Short mmCIF file of C-alpha atoms and ligand atoms in Angstrom, two decimals:
data_model
loop_
_atom_site.label_atom_id
_atom_site.label_comp_id
_atom_site.label_asym_id
_atom_site.label_seq_id
_atom_site.Cartn_x
_atom_site.Cartn_y
_atom_site.Cartn_z
CA MET X 1 -17.21 -20.22 -2.75
CA ARG X 2 -14.23 -18.92 -4.64
CA ILE X 3 -16.53 -16.81 -6.77
CA LEU X 4 -18.20 -15.44 -3.68
CA ALA X 5 -14.83 -14.62 -2.13
CA LEU X 6 -13.74 -12.93 -5.32
CA ALA X 7 -16.96 -10.95 -5.51
CA LEU X 8 -16.49 -9.81 -1.92
CA VAL X 9 -12.92 -8.76 -2.55
CA LEU X 10 -13.94 -6.90 -5.66
CA ALA X 11 -16.86 -5.27 -3.90
CA GLY X 12 -14.50 -4.06 -1.17
CA CYS X 13 -12.18 -2.58 -3.73
CA THR X 14 -15.09 -0.92 -5.45
CA VAL X 15 -15.95 0.90 -2.25
CA PHE X 16 -12.31 1.80 -1.71
CA PHE X 17 -11.95 3.45 -5.08
CA ALA X 18 -15.39 4.98 -5.08
CA ALA X 19 -14.03 7.79 -2.91
CA ALA X 20 -11.80 8.97 -5.73
CA SER X 21 -14.65 9.13 -8.22
CA LEU X 22 -16.90 10.93 -5.77
CA ARG X 23 -14.19 13.47 -5.24
CA ALA X 24 -13.86 14.02 -8.97
CA GLY X 25 -17.51 15.05 -9.25
CA ASP X 26 -17.53 17.00 -6.03
CA GLU X 27 -17.92 20.74 -6.46
CA GLN X 28 -16.85 21.55 -2.91
CA GLU X 29 -13.37 22.79 -2.20
CA PRO X 30 -11.32 20.31 -0.20
CA LYS X 31 -10.82 21.39 3.39
CA PRO X 32 -7.37 22.63 4.42
CA LYS X 33 -5.15 20.03 6.04
CA PRO X 34 -2.37 20.33 8.62
CA SER X 35 1.07 21.05 7.22
CA PRO X 36 3.54 18.13 7.18
CA GLU X 37 5.19 19.58 10.31
CA GLU X 38 1.85 19.98 12.09
CA ALA X 39 0.77 16.43 11.18
CA LEU X 40 4.06 15.04 12.44
CA ALA X 41 3.67 17.01 15.67
CA LEU X 42 0.19 15.48 16.15
CA LEU X 43 1.65 11.97 15.76
CA LYS X 44 4.51 12.70 18.14
CA ALA X 45 2.19 14.15 20.78
CA GLY X 46 -0.22 11.22 20.42
CA ASN X 47 2.55 8.66 20.87
CA LEU X 48 3.85 10.49 23.91
CA ARG X 49 0.38 10.40 25.49
CA PHE X 50 0.15 6.67 24.72
CA ALA X 51 3.59 5.82 26.10
CA GLU X 52 2.89 7.79 29.27
CA GLY X 53 -0.60 6.39 29.81
CA GLN X 54 -2.20 9.80 29.20
CA GLU X 55 -4.37 8.88 26.22
CA ILE X 56 -7.38 11.02 25.35
CA HIS X 57 -8.82 8.48 22.83
CA PRO X 58 -9.99 11.09 20.33
CA HIS X 59 -12.48 10.54 17.53
CA VAL X 60 -14.12 7.34 18.71
CA THR X 61 -17.63 8.55 19.55
CA ALA X 62 -20.89 8.00 17.67
CA GLN X 63 -20.57 11.55 16.37
CA ARG X 64 -17.30 10.63 14.69
CA LEU X 65 -18.95 7.57 13.13
CA GLN X 66 -21.61 9.85 11.70
CA GLN X 67 -18.90 12.08 10.29
CA ALA X 68 -17.15 9.05 8.80
CA ALA X 69 -20.32 8.08 6.99
CA SER X 70 -21.09 11.55 5.67
CA GLU X 71 -17.75 13.28 5.09
CA GLU X 72 -14.64 12.70 3.04
CA GLN X 73 -11.80 10.90 4.83
CA GLY X 74 -9.49 13.11 2.78
CA ASP X 75 -10.72 16.11 4.77
CA HIS X 76 -9.64 14.51 8.04
CA ALA X 77 -6.95 11.81 7.90
CA TYR X 78 -3.55 13.42 8.40
CA ALA X 79 -1.05 10.58 8.08
CA THR X 80 -0.46 7.49 5.98
CA VAL X 81 1.30 4.84 8.05
CA LEU X 82 2.96 1.80 6.52
CA THR X 83 3.82 -0.68 9.22
CA CYS X 84 4.04 -4.36 10.13
CA SER X 85 1.02 -6.65 10.63
CA ASP X 86 2.40 -7.59 14.06
CA SER X 87 -0.33 -7.70 16.74
CA ARG X 88 1.98 -5.80 19.08
CA VAL X 89 1.84 -2.72 16.84
CA PRO X 90 -1.77 -1.46 17.12
CA VAL X 91 -1.33 1.61 14.96
CA GLU X 92 -4.27 3.82 15.98
CA LEU X 93 -3.63 3.08 19.66
CA ILE X 94 0.08 3.86 19.68
CA PHE X 95 -0.56 7.31 18.20
CA ASP X 96 -3.64 7.85 20.38
CA THR X 97 -5.79 8.42 17.32
CA GLY X 98 -9.30 7.41 16.31
CA ILE X 99 -11.57 7.06 13.31
CA MET X 100 -10.57 8.91 10.12
CA ASP X 101 -7.21 10.01 11.55
CA LEU X 102 -4.82 7.56 9.90
CA PHE X 103 -4.66 5.83 6.52
CA VAL X 104 -2.94 2.58 7.45
CA VAL X 105 -1.11 0.03 5.31
CA ARG X 106 -0.02 -3.11 7.14
CA VAL X 107 2.04 -5.98 5.84
CA ALA X 108 4.41 -8.37 7.57
CA GLY X 109 7.87 -6.78 7.77
CA ASN X 110 6.50 -3.40 6.52
CA VAL X 111 7.87 -4.20 3.08
CA CYS X 112 7.03 -1.88 0.22
CA GLY X 113 5.82 -3.87 -2.78
CA THR X 114 3.41 -2.85 -5.53
CA ASP X 115 0.26 -3.15 -3.42
CA GLU X 116 1.75 -1.20 -0.53
CA ILE X 117 3.13 1.52 -2.81
CA GLY X 118 -0.24 1.82 -4.55
CA SER X 119 -1.85 2.22 -1.13
CA VAL X 120 0.68 4.88 -0.10
CA GLU X 121 0.04 6.76 -3.37
CA TYR X 122 -3.67 6.59 -2.65
CA GLY X 123 -3.02 7.95 0.85
CA LEU X 124 -0.89 10.80 -0.50
CA VAL X 125 -3.06 11.87 -3.40
CA HIS X 126 -6.65 10.87 -2.66
CA VAL X 127 -6.64 10.99 1.14
CA ARG X 128 -4.26 13.97 0.95
CA THR X 129 -2.24 13.00 4.00
CA PRO X 130 0.66 15.43 4.52
CA VAL X 131 2.81 12.76 6.17
CA VAL X 132 3.80 9.20 5.33
CA VAL X 133 5.37 7.22 8.16
CA ILE X 134 7.29 4.04 7.43
CA LEU X 135 7.19 2.38 10.81
CA GLY X 136 9.32 -0.63 11.73
CA HIS X 137 9.25 -2.16 15.18
CA THR X 138 11.57 -3.91 17.61
CA GLN X 139 11.67 -7.73 17.61
CA CYS X 140 10.04 -7.92 14.17
CA GLY X 141 9.44 -11.60 13.35
CA ALA X 142 9.80 -11.14 9.60
CA VAL X 143 13.14 -9.36 9.99
CA THR X 144 14.31 -11.97 12.51
CA ALA X 145 13.43 -14.77 10.06
CA MET X 146 15.50 -13.06 7.37
CA VAL X 147 18.48 -12.56 9.71
CA ARG X 148 18.36 -16.25 10.66
CA SER X 149 18.05 -17.30 7.04
CA HIS X 150 21.10 -15.19 6.09
CA ARG X 151 23.08 -16.83 8.89
CA GLY X 152 22.34 -20.28 7.52
CA ASP X 153 19.39 -21.21 9.71
CA HIS X 154 17.03 -22.19 6.91
CA GLN X 155 13.49 -22.75 8.06
CA GLU X 156 10.76 -24.28 5.97
CA LEU X 157 8.49 -21.49 4.82
CA GLU X 158 4.97 -21.53 3.48
CA ALA X 159 4.57 -21.05 -0.27
CA ASN X 160 4.11 -17.28 -0.34
CA ILE X 161 6.35 -16.14 2.48
CA PRO X 162 9.69 -16.12 0.60
CA ALA X 163 8.37 -13.47 -1.80
CA LEU X 164 7.49 -11.33 1.21
CA LEU X 165 10.89 -11.81 2.83
CA ASN X 166 12.66 -10.86 -0.40
CA GLY X 167 11.73 -7.27 0.30
CA ILE X 168 13.68 -7.41 3.58
CA ALA X 169 16.69 -9.30 2.21
CA PRO X 170 18.72 -6.32 0.89
CA ALA X 171 18.50 -4.54 4.27
CA VAL X 172 19.66 -7.61 6.22
CA ALA X 173 22.43 -8.30 3.71
CA ARG X 174 23.77 -4.76 4.19
CA VAL X 175 23.73 -5.09 7.99
CA LEU X 176 25.54 -8.45 7.91
CA HIS X 177 28.05 -7.12 5.39
CA ALA X 178 28.79 -4.13 7.62
CA ALA X 179 29.17 -6.42 10.64
CA GLY X 180 31.82 -8.45 8.77
CA ASP X 181 33.52 -10.96 11.03
CA GLU X 182 32.38 -9.27 14.18
CA ALA X 183 30.46 -11.67 16.41
CA LEU X 184 27.27 -9.70 17.00
CA SER X 185 24.28 -11.05 18.89
CA GLU X 186 21.10 -11.86 17.02
CA GLU X 187 19.36 -9.14 19.00
CA HIS X 188 21.84 -6.54 17.79
CA LEU X 189 21.58 -7.70 14.18
CA VAL X 190 17.77 -7.69 14.26
CA ASP X 191 17.74 -4.17 15.77
CA ALA X 192 20.07 -2.86 13.10
CA SER X 193 18.14 -4.69 10.35
CA VAL X 194 14.80 -3.26 11.49
CA ARG X 195 16.24 0.23 11.00
CA GLU X 196 17.87 -0.60 7.71
CA ASN X 197 14.60 -2.18 6.55
CA VAL X 198 12.73 1.08 7.13
CA GLY X 199 15.25 2.80 4.85
CA GLN X 200 14.85 -0.02 2.33
CA ALA X 201 11.05 0.35 2.25
CA MET X 202 11.51 4.08 1.75
CA TYR X 203 13.92 3.51 -1.12
CA ASP X 204 11.52 0.98 -2.70
CA LEU X 205 8.71 3.52 -2.43
CA PHE X 206 10.73 6.31 -4.02
CA LEU X 207 12.09 4.01 -6.73
CA VAL X 208 8.71 3.20 -8.23
CA SER X 209 6.58 6.13 -7.17
CA PRO X 210 7.24 9.43 -8.94
CA THR X 211 4.23 10.68 -6.97
CA ALA X 212 6.01 10.06 -3.65
CA ARG X 213 9.27 11.57 -4.91
CA GLU X 214 7.52 14.71 -6.15
CA ALA X 215 5.46 15.08 -2.97
CA VAL X 216 8.63 15.14 -0.87
CA LYS X 217 10.66 17.32 -3.23
CA SER X 218 7.90 19.92 -3.46
CA GLY X 219 7.46 19.97 0.32
CA LYS X 220 3.81 18.96 -0.04
CA ALA X 221 4.38 15.89 2.13
CA LYS X 222 6.99 14.41 4.40
CA VAL X 223 8.07 10.77 4.34
CA VAL X 224 9.44 9.86 7.74
CA GLY X 225 11.05 6.70 9.08
CA ALA X 226 10.44 5.49 12.62
CA VAL X 227 10.81 2.46 14.87
CA TYR X 228 8.22 1.47 17.46
CA ASP X 229 9.46 -0.17 20.64
CA ILE X 230 6.95 -2.91 21.48
CA GLY X 231 8.11 -2.93 25.11
CA THR X 232 7.97 0.78 25.97
CA GLY X 233 5.28 1.93 23.55
CA ARG X 234 7.55 4.70 22.31
CA VAL X 235 8.15 5.60 18.68
CA GLU X 236 11.70 6.62 17.88
CA TRP X 237 11.74 9.00 14.94
CA MET X 238 14.54 8.65 12.44
CA SER X 239 16.49 11.63 11.21
CA ARG X 240 15.71 13.48 8.00
CA ALA X 241 18.99 12.15 6.63
CA VAL X 242 17.43 8.67 6.26
CA THR X 243 14.71 10.04 3.97
CA LYS X 244 17.16 12.22 2.07
CA GLU X 245 19.49 9.31 1.45
CA ALA X 246 16.70 6.98 0.26
CA LEU X 247 15.32 9.69 -2.02
CA ALA X 248 18.73 10.54 -3.49
CA ARG X 249 19.55 6.88 -4.08
CA ALA X 250 16.21 6.21 -5.81
CA ALA X 251 16.33 9.42 -7.85
CA ALA X 252 19.76 8.46 -9.18
CA ASP X 253 18.74 4.89 -10.02
CA PRO X 254 18.38 4.32 -13.76
CA ASP X 255 15.67 1.72 -13.02
CA ARG X 256 13.39 4.21 -11.29
CA VAL X 257 9.86 4.57 -12.61
CA THR X 258 9.40 7.96 -14.27
CA GLU X 259 5.76 7.89 -15.45
CA ARG X 260 3.59 9.28 -12.70
CA MET X 261 0.29 7.96 -14.02
CA ALA X 262 -0.65 4.35 -14.74
CA GLU X 263 -0.83 3.17 -18.31
CA ARG X 264 -4.29 3.16 -19.79
CA HIS X 265 -5.78 0.81 -22.29
CA ALA X 266 -9.12 1.61 -23.88
CA LEU X 267 -10.51 -1.29 -25.82
CA ALA X 268 -13.75 -2.35 -27.40
CA LEU X 269 -14.20 -5.53 -25.47
CA THR X 270 -17.91 -6.24 -25.45
CA GLY X 271 -18.41 -9.98 -25.18
CA LEU X 272 -17.76 -12.91 -22.95
CA TRP X 273 -14.28 -13.46 -21.64
CA GLU X 274 -13.21 -16.64 -19.95
CA ILE X 275 -10.30 -16.82 -17.61
CA GLN X 276 -7.68 -19.41 -18.46
CA ASP X 277 -4.69 -20.99 -16.74
CA SER X 278 -5.57 -19.62 -13.37
CA ASP X 279 -6.28 -20.74 -9.87
CA LEU X 280 -9.76 -19.32 -10.43
CA PRO X 281 -10.84 -21.43 -13.41
CA ASP X 282 -14.57 -20.80 -13.07
CA VAL X 283 -14.56 -17.05 -13.46
CA LYS X 284 -15.98 -15.58 -16.61
CA ILE X 285 -16.33 -11.92 -17.31
CA ARG X 286 -19.09 -10.59 -19.52
CA VAL X 287 -18.67 -7.11 -20.83
CA ALA X 288 -22.03 -5.70 -21.80
CA LYS X 289 -23.09 -2.20 -22.82
CA LYS X 290 -23.79 -0.97 -19.34
CA ALA X 291 -22.08 -3.40 -17.01
CA VAL X 292 -19.23 -5.76 -16.48
CA LEU X 293 -20.64 -9.00 -15.16
CA PHE X 294 -18.68 -11.48 -13.18
CA ASP X 295 -20.11 -14.96 -13.60
CA CYS X 296 -23.38 -15.37 -11.65
CA ASP X 297 -24.62 -12.01 -13.02
CA GLU X 298 -22.86 -10.01 -10.35
CA PRO X 299 -22.94 -6.48 -11.76
CA MET X 300 -19.61 -4.79 -11.34
CA LEU X 301 -19.12 -1.38 -12.81
CA ARG X 302 -15.61 -1.24 -11.61
CA VAL X 303 -13.35 -4.05 -10.60
CA LEU X 304 -9.89 -4.37 -9.27
CA TRP X 305 -7.87 -7.39 -10.24
CA ARG X 306 -4.28 -7.81 -9.24
CA GLY X 307 -3.48 -4.16 -9.64
CA VAL X 308 -5.77 -3.58 -12.59
CA ILE X 309 -8.93 -1.53 -12.56
CA ALA X 310 -11.46 -2.31 -15.24
CA ARG X 311 -14.25 0.13 -15.80
CA LEU X 312 -16.76 0.87 -18.43
CA ALA X 313 -16.54 3.99 -20.52
CA GLY X 314 -19.57 3.86 -22.82
CA ASP X 315 -19.45 0.43 -24.38
CA ARG X 316 -15.74 0.19 -23.95
CA LEU X 317 -13.94 -1.57 -21.17
CA GLU X 318 -11.08 0.51 -19.92
CA LEU X 319 -8.21 -1.28 -18.24
CA MET X 320 -5.85 0.68 -16.10
CA ASN X 321 -2.80 -0.77 -14.48
CA LEU X 322 -2.50 0.98 -11.14
CA ALA X 323 1.04 -0.13 -10.56
CA GLY X 324 2.27 1.50 -13.73
CA ARG X 325 4.21 -1.68 -14.35
CA ASN X 326 3.49 -5.16 -15.67
CA ALA X 327 1.15 -3.63 -18.20
CA VAL X 328 -1.85 -5.54 -19.45
CA GLU X 329 -0.88 -7.28 -22.65
CA ILE X 330 -3.39 -7.58 -25.46
CA SER X 331 -2.81 -9.99 -28.31
CA GLU X 332 -2.75 -8.60 -31.83
CA ASP X 333 -6.05 -10.23 -32.76
CA GLY X 334 -7.65 -8.66 -29.67
CA ARG X 335 -8.84 -12.01 -28.36
CA THR X 336 -6.43 -12.61 -25.51
CA LEU X 337 -5.63 -10.45 -22.53
CA THR X 338 -2.84 -11.22 -20.14
CA TRP X 339 -3.17 -9.43 -16.85
CA PRO X 340 -0.46 -8.93 -14.23
CA GLY X 341 0.31 -12.14 -12.42
CA GLY X 342 -0.01 -14.09 -15.68
CA VAL X 343 -3.80 -14.40 -15.63
CA VAL X 344 -4.98 -14.99 -19.17
CA TRP X 345 -8.46 -14.14 -20.46
CA LYS X 346 -9.72 -15.48 -23.79
CA LYS X 347 -12.61 -14.01 -25.71
CA GLN X 348 -15.23 -16.64 -26.50
ZN1 ZN F 401 7.09 -7.16 12.33
#
């Protein structure tokens, strides 16, 4: 079952990244896109229609489905939106958009970790969206949990939630520090933290993505902060100063990532590799001349594993770390690979 789940995940990723390779071999010129200002105006107008009950529900017909199946999303989608998973924030609806309009990244608390930043980079470069919106929302549960935790109300959390909340912690800490001894209501603190958390996500994006920094500096794309009011349906757009401040802070940070492209490792790896010390103990990878096989002879020409793409180049397996960090480590004897997340593969 685990193998099946893994295969499905990998298959999904294969489809996701196939677009990039198709584009590379495509002779056609990419179609012109709206300018950042025009794209932002489209989003603003769409949200206004939604909030006022005047939706036109564009791009949802069978004709649009046909287009989706036969055309490049990069020729259509005009905004990348990073927002919360919250069911009260239905992204396409609140901007009155349809199929192939938005490239959406959703994660609880709209935090900006490696996976989210990789997705935003994909949206900027491969889907060519002229705008990136970092969208927080009122009454965010993840932000509320962090505010409560900072105020000493420690709840028991499931194993993987603290790592998620860590992304929100600096924003909440700043809000509480600014509040000092003032007795502010939880509602007020959550509101302020939601805003601060949008700025934090922006800073995190700029810190590790030279691509995002360059896109904004060159004027090719805009990164905009916003807060969605779950009660009124209105998006409140943050000022340019929020983006400018996050960009300046990240650009001045000595820890910022400066390499735009991910590290590449080209290795002669033909053979059978067995995963070790992992929660997926049954997975083996066989690297043959023309295919990478995952266990049960599942042919995978291209796989994504915790931020790493493996693909065949001739009889060589090429590993590329998409995050540009936590590089794949190869032992000196070439028999052990350690992938991000501490997954170890041994050559048999
Ligand atoms: Zn939320």
